[in-house]
Short mmCIF file of C-alpha atoms in Angstrom, two decimals:
data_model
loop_
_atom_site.label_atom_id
_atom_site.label_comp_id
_atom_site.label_asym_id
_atom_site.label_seq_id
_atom_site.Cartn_x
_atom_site.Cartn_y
_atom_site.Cartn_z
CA UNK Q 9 -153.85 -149.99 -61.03
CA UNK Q 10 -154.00 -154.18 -60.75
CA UNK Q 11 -151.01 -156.06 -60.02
CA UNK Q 12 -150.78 -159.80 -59.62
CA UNK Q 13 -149.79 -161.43 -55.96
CA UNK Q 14 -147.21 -164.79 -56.34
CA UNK Q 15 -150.36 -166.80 -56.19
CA UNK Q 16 -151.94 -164.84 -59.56
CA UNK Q 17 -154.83 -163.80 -57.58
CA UNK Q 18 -155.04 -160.21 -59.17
CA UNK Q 19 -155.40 -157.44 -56.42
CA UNK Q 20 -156.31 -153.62 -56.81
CA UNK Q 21 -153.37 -151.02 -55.54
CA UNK Q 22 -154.04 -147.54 -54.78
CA UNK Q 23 -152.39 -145.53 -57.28
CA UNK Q 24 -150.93 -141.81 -56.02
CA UNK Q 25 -150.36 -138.73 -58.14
CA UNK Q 26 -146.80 -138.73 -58.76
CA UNK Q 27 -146.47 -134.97 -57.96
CA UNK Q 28 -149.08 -132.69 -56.21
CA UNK Q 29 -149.53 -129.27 -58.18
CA UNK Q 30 -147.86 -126.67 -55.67
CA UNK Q 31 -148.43 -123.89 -57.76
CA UNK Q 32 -145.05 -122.25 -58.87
CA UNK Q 33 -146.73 -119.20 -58.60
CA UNK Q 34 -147.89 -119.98 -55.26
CA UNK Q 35 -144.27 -120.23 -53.77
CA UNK Q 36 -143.77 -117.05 -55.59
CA UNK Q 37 -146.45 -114.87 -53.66
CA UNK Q 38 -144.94 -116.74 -50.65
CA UNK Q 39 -141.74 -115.34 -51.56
CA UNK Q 40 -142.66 -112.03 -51.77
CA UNK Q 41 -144.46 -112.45 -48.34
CA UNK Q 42 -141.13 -113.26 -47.09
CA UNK Q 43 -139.69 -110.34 -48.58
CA UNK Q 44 -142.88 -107.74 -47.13
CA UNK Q 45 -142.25 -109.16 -43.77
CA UNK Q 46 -138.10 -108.33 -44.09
CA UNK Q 47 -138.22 -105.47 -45.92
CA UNK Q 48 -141.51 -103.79 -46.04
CA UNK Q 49 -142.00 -100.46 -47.65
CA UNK Q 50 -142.50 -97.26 -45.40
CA UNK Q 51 -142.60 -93.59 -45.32
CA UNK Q 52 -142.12 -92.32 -48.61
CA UNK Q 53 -141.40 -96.35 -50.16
CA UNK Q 54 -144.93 -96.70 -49.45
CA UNK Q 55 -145.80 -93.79 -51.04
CA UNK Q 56 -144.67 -94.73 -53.97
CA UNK Q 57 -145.73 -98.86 -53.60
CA UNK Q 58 -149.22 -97.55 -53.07
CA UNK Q 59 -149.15 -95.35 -56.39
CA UNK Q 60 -147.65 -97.87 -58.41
CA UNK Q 61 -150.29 -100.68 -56.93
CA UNK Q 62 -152.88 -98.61 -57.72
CA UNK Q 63 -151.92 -98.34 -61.46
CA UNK Q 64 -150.96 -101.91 -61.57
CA UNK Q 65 -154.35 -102.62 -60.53
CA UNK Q 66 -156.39 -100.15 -63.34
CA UNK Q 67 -153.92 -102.09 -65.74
CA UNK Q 68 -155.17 -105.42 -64.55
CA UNK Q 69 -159.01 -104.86 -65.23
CA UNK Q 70 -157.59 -102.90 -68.41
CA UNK Q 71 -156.54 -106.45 -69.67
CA UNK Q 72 -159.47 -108.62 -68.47
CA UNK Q 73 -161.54 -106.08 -70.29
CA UNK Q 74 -159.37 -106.31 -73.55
CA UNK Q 75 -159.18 -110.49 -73.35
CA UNK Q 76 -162.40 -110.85 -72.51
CA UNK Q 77 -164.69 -111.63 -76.36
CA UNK Q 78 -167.91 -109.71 -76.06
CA UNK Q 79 -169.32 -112.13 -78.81
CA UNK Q 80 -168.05 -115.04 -77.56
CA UNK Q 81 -170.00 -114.32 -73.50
CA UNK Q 82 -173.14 -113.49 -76.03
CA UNK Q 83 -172.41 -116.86 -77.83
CA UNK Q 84 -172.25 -118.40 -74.21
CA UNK Q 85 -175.58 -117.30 -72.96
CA UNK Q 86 -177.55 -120.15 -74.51
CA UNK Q 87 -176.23 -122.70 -71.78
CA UNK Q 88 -177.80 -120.47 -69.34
CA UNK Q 89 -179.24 -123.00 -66.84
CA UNK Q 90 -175.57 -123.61 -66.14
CA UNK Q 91 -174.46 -120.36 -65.92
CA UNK Q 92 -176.58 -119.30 -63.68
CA UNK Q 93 -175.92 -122.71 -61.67
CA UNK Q 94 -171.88 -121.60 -61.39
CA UNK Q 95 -173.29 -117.64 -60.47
CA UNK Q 96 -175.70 -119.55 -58.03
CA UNK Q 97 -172.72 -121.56 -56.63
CA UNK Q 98 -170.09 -118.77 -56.32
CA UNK Q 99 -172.03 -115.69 -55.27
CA UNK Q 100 -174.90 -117.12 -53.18
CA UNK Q 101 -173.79 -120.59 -51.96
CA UNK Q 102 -170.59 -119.54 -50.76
CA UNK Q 103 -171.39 -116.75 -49.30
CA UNK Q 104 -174.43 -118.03 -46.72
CA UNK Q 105 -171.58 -120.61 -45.91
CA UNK Q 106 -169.44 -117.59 -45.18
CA UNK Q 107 -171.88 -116.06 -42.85
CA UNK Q 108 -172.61 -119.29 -41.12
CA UNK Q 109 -168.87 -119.36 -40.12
CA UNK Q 110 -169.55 -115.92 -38.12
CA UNK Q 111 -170.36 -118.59 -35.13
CA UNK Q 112 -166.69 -119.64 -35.19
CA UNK Q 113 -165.74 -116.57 -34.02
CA UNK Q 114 -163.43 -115.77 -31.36
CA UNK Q 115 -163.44 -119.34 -30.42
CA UNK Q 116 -161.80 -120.82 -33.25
CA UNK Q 117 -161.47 -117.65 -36.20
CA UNK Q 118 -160.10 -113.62 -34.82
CA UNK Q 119 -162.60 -111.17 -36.29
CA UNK Q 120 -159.66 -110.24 -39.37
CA UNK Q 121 -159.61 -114.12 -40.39
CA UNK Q 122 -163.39 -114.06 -40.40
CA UNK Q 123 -163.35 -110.92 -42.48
CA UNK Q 124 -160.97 -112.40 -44.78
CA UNK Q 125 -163.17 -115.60 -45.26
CA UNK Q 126 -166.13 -113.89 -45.63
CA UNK Q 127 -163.77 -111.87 -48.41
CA UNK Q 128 -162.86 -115.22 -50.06
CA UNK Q 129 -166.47 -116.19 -49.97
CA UNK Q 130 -167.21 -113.18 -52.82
CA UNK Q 131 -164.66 -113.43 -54.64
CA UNK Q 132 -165.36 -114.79 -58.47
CA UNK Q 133 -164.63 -118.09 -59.91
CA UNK Q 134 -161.62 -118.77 -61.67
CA UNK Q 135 -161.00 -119.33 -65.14
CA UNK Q 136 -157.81 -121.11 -65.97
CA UNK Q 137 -157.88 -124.04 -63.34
CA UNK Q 138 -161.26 -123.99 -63.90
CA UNK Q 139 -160.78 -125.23 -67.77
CA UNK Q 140 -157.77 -126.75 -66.84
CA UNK Q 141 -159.63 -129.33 -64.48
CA UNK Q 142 -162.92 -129.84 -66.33
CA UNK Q 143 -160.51 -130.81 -69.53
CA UNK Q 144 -158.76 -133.32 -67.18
CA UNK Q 145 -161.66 -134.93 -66.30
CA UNK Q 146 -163.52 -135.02 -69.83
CA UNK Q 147 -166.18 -132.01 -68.83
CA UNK Q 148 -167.63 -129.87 -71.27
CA UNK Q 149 -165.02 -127.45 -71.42
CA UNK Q 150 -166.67 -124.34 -73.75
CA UNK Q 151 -169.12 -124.51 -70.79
CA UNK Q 152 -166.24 -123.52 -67.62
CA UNK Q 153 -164.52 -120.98 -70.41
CA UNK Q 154 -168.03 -119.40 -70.36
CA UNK Q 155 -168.95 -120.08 -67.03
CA UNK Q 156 -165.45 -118.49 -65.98
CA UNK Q 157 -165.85 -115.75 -67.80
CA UNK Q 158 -169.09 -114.58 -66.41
CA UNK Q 159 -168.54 -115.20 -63.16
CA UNK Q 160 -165.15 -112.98 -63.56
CA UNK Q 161 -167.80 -110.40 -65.32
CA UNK Q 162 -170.03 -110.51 -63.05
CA UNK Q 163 -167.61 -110.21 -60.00
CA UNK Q 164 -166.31 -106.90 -60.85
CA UNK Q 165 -169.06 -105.43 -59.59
CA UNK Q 166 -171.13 -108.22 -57.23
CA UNK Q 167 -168.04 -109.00 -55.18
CA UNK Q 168 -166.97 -105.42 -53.77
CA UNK Q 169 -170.83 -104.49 -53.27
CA UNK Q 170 -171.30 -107.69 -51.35
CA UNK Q 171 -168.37 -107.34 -49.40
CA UNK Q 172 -169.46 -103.74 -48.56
CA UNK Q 173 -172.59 -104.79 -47.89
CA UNK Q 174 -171.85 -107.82 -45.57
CA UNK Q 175 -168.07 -107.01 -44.36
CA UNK Q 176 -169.51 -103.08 -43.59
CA UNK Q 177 -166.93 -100.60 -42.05
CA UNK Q 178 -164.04 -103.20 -42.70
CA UNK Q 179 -164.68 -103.39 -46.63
CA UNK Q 180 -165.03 -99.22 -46.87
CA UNK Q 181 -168.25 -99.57 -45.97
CA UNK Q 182 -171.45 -97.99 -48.44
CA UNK Q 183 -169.70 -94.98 -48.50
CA UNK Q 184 -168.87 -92.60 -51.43
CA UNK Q 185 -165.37 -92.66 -51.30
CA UNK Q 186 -165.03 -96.46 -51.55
CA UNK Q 187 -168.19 -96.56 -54.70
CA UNK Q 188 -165.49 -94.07 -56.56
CA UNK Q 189 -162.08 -96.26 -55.63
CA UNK Q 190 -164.07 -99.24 -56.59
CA UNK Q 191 -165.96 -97.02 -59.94
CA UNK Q 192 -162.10 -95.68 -60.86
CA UNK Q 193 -159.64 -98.65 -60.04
CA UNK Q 194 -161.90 -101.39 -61.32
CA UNK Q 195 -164.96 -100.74 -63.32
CA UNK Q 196 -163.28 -97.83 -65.50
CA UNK Q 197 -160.13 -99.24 -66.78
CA UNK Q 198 -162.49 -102.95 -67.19
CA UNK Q 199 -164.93 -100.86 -69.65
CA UNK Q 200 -162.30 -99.18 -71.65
CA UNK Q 201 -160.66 -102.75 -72.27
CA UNK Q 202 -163.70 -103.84 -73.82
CA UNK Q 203 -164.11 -100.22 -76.12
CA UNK Q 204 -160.76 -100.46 -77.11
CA UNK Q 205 -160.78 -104.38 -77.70
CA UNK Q 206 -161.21 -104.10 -81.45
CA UNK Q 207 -158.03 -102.02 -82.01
CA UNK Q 208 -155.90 -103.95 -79.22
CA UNK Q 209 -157.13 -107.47 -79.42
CA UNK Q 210 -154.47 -108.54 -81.88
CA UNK Q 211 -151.44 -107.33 -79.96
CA UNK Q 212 -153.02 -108.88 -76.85
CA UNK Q 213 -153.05 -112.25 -78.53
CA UNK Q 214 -149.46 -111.74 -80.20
CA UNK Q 215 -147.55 -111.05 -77.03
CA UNK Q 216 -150.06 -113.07 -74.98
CA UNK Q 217 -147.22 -114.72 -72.86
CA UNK Q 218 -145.20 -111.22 -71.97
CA UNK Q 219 -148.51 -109.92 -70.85
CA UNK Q 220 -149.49 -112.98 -68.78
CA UNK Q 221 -145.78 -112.12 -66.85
CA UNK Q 222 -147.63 -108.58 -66.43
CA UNK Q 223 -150.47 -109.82 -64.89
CA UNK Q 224 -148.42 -112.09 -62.23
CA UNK Q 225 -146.30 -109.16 -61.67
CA UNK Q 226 -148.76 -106.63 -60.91
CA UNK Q 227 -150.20 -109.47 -58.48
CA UNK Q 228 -146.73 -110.06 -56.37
CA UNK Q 229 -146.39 -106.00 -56.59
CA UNK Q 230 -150.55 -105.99 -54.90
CA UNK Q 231 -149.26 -108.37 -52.47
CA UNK Q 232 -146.05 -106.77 -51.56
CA UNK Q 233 -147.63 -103.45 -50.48
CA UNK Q 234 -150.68 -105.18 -48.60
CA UNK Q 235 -148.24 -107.31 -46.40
CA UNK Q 236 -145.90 -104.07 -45.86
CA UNK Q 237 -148.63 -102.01 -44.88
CA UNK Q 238 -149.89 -105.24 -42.68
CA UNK Q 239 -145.78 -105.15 -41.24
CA UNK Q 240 -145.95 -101.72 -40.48
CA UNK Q 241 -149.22 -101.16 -38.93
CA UNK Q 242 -148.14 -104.65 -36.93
CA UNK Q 243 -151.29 -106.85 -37.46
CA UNK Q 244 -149.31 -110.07 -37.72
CA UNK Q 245 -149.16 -110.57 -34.12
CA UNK Q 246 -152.94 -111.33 -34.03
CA UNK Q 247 -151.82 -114.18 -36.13
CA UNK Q 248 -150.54 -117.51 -34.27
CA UNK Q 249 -149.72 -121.02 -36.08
CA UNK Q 250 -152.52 -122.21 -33.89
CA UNK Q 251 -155.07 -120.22 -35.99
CA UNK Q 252 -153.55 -120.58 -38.89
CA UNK Q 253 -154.06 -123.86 -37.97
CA UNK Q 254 -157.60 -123.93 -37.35
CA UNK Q 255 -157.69 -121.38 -40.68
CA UNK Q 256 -156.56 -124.07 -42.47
CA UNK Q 257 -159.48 -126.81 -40.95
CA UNK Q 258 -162.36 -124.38 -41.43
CA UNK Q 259 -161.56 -123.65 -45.05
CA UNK Q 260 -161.05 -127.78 -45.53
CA UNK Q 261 -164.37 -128.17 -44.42
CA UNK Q 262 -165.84 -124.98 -46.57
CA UNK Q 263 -163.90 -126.54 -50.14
CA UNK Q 264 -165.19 -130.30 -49.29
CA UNK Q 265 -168.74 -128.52 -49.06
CA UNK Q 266 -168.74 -126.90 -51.97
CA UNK Q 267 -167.31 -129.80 -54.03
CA UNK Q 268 -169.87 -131.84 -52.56
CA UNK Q 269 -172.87 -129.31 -53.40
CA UNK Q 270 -172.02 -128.47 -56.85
CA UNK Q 271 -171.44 -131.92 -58.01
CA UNK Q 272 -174.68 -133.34 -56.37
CA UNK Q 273 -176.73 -130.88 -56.55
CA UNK Q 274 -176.04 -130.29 -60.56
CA UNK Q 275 -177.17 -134.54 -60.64
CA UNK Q 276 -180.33 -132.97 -58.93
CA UNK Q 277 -180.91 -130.39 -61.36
CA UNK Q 278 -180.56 -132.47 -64.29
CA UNK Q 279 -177.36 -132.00 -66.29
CA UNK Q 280 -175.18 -134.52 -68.29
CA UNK Q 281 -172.33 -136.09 -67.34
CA UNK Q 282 -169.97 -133.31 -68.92
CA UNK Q 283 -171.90 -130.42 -67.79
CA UNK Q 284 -172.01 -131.92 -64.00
CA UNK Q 285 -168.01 -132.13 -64.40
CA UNK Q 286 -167.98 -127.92 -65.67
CA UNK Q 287 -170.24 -126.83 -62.53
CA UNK Q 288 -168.41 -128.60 -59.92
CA UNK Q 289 -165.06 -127.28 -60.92
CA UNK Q 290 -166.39 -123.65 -61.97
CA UNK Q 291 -168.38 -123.42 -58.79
CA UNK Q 292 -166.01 -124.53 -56.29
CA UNK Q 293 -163.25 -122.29 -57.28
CA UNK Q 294 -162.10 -118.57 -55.89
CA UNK Q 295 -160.18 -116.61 -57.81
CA UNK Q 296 -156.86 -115.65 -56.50
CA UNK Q 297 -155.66 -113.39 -59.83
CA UNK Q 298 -159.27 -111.05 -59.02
CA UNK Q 299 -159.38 -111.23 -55.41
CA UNK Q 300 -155.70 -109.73 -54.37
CA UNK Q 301 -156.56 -106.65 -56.28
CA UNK Q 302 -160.09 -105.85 -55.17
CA UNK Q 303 -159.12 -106.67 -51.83
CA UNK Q 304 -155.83 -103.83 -51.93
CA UNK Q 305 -159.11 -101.27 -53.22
CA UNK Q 306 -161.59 -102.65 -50.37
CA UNK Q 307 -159.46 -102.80 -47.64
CA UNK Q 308 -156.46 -100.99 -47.75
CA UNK Q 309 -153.87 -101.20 -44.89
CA UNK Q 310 -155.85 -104.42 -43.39
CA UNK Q 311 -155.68 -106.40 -46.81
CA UNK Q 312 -153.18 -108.35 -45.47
CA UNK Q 313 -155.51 -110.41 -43.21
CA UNK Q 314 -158.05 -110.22 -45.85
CA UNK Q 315 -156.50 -112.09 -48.56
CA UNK Q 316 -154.48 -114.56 -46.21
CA UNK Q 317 -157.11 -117.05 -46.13
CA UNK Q 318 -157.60 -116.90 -49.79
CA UNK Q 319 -154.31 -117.39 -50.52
CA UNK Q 320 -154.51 -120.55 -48.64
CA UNK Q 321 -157.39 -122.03 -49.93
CA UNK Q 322 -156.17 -121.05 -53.73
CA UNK Q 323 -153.31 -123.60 -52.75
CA UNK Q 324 -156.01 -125.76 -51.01
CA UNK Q 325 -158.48 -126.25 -54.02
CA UNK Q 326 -155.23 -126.63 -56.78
CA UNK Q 327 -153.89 -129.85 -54.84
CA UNK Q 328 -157.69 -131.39 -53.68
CA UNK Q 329 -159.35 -130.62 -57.10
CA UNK Q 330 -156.41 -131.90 -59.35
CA UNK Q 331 -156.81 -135.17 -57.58
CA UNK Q 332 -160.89 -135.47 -57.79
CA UNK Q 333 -160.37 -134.30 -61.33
CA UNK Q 334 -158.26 -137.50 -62.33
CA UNK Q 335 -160.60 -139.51 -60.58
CA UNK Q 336 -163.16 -138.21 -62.52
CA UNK Q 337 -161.37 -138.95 -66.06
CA UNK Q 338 -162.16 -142.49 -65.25
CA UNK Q 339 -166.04 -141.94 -64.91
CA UNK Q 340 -168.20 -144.04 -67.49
CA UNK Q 341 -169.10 -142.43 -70.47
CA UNK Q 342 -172.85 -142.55 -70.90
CA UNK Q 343 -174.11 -145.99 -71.88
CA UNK Q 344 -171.30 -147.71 -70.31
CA UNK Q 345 -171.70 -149.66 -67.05
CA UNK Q 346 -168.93 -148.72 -64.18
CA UNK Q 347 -167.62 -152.01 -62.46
CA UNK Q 348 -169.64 -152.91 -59.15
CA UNK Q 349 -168.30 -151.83 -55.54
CA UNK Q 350 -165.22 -153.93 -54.87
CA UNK Q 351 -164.79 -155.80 -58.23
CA UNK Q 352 -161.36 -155.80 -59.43
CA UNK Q 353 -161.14 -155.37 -63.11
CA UNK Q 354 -159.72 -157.68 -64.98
CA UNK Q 355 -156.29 -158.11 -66.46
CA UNK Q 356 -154.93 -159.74 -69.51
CA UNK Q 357 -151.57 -161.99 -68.53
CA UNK Q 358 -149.46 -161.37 -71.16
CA UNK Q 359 -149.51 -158.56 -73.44
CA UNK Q 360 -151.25 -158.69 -77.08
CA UNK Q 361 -148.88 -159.27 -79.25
CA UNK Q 362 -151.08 -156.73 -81.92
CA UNK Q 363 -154.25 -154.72 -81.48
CA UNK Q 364 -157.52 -156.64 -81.23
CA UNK Q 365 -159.67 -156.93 -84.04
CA UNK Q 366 -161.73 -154.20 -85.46
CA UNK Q 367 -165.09 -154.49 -83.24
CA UNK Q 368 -164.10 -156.72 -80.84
CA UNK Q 369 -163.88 -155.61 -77.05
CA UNK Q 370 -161.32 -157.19 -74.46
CA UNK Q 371 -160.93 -156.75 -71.59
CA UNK Q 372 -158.21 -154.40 -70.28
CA UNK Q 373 -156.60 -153.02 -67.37
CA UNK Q 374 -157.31 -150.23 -64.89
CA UNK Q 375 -157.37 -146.80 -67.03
CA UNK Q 376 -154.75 -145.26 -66.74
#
């Protein structure tokens, strides 16, 4: 925004977002944190919790299946280049960052936050924030539904192999017990979403807003058991506000690296302006509606350390990205010329009375 000083000299003020997006949601997981940690489910309670997660969570990949268009992801596949530049980003990138943070540990991350980094590391990309963002900052927003959608695809069965693979014993290992949780909980009811998807698509897109409160639900209900079974096995006192702390640093510096090597490197690899805008926000991004529920299957009564630091950094890349996104709304279109380093743009001192002739350009104000 320009304002004018006494003197007229016009002067550039840094404009703040009113309101930083704390996720409503957010404060609800929090809540029922609070309410795991007060009351947490035992003996037979947990019993029962566990059951009813572990339908909750075949229900979940029941829907994603059912949502997700099998022509539309076949429609998607000609922008492949940047699909396989978001797949690149959130299942390779990540990752080697993930296992370069195994130096930070004990000294700065316990073993169970490492494990839980590494955790958020695999996780897919999201899809709503995702399009939400790129749309916000004029990116090519069929790209990140796409891009979204195949990275959610393609993490059903990439993210709990990886984390088998590179978390070992504390993920359920290679073994065949945790290939037929992972085969029954998630890959089963994910298929017979997209067989029955024909006959149930309609009444998925009718009640879509009842079903979204199912989703969120079955989420808090995930989260609920995996901080009670955290409470009663007591692994909260390996937790200090020192490491959260230092939790909280580390995952700073892994989002501010990933922002910084999707947006740069896309320049590198050649894509527009709008497609640029679609990687960065599609390949910075973990899922926090995908991750809670894999991690309940993967790690069981230590999922509450696991999905800690992803809960943090879902908060973390909602506040950092909505900013970068408005920035970006005000990027050039191609063609145009942005304003040199330092130049204040100029202002008009009173208001136009009525718009300026057809083809005419004046000069206006800071966008908005």
């Amino acid at each position: 925004m320009t304002v004018r000083t006494p003197a007229g000299t016009p002067r550039r003020v840094l404009r703040l977002p009113s309101r930083l997006p704390v996720d409503g949601y957010v404060l609800a997981l929090l809540g029922t944190v609070g309410l795991a940690a007060l009351l947490p489910a035992s003996g037979a309670a947990a019993d029962v919790a566990e059951g009813t997660t572990t339908g909750a969570v075949a229900l979940l990949f029941f829907l994603y299946g059912a949502r997700l268009s099998t022509r539309e992801a076949l429609d998607g596949l000609k922008h492949w280049r940047l699909h396989l530049t978001v797949l690149g980003s959130t299942f390779l990138l990540f990752p080697l960052l993930g296992l370069a943070a195994r130096g930070l540990v004990p000294t700065v991350l316990t073993p169970q936050l490492y494990g839980g980094l590494l955790f958020l590391c695999l996780v897919p990309s999201t899809i709503q924030s995702s399009i939400a963002f790129t749309s916000i900052a004029r990116g090519n927003v069929p790209a990140a539904i796409c891009a979204g959608s195949f990275s959610s695809l393609a993490g059903i069965l990439l993210t709990p192999l990886l984390a088998a693979l590179l978390l070992g014993s504390g993920a359920g290992g290679l073994s065949a017990d945790a290939l037929l949780k992972i085969v029954l909980q998630l890959l089963v009811p994910f298929l017979a979403g997209q067989f029955l998807r024909r006959w149930v698509g309609g009444f998925l897109v009718r009640h879509k807003k009842v079903l979204g409160y199912v989703d969120r639900g079955s989420i808090l209900l995930v989260v609920y058991t995996a901080f009670s079974q955290g409470m009663v096995a007591g692994v909260w006192h390996l937790v200090t506000p020192a490491r959260l702390g230092l939790l909280l640093a580390v995952e700073a510096v892994l989002l501010a690296a990933m922002l910084a090597l999707t947006r740069y490197g896309a320049g590198r690899l050649g894509f527009g302006r709008a497609d640029r805008i679609a990687i960065q926000f599609a390949g910075s991004k973990k899922s926090l509606a995908a991750g809670l529920p894999m991690a309940s299957v993967l790690f069981g009564p230590e999922a509450a350390l696991a999905v800690l630091p992803l809960m943090l950094f879902h908060q973390m890349q909602l506040m950092v990205c909505a900013v970068i996104a408005k920035r970006r709304a005000r990027d050039p279109e191609p063609g145009e010329t942005p304003p040199e380093r330092g130049e204040t743009l100029p202002e008009r001192a009173e208001p136009a009375p009525a718009p300026p002739p057809v083809g005419r350009i004046t000069p206006t104000a800071a966008p908005r």
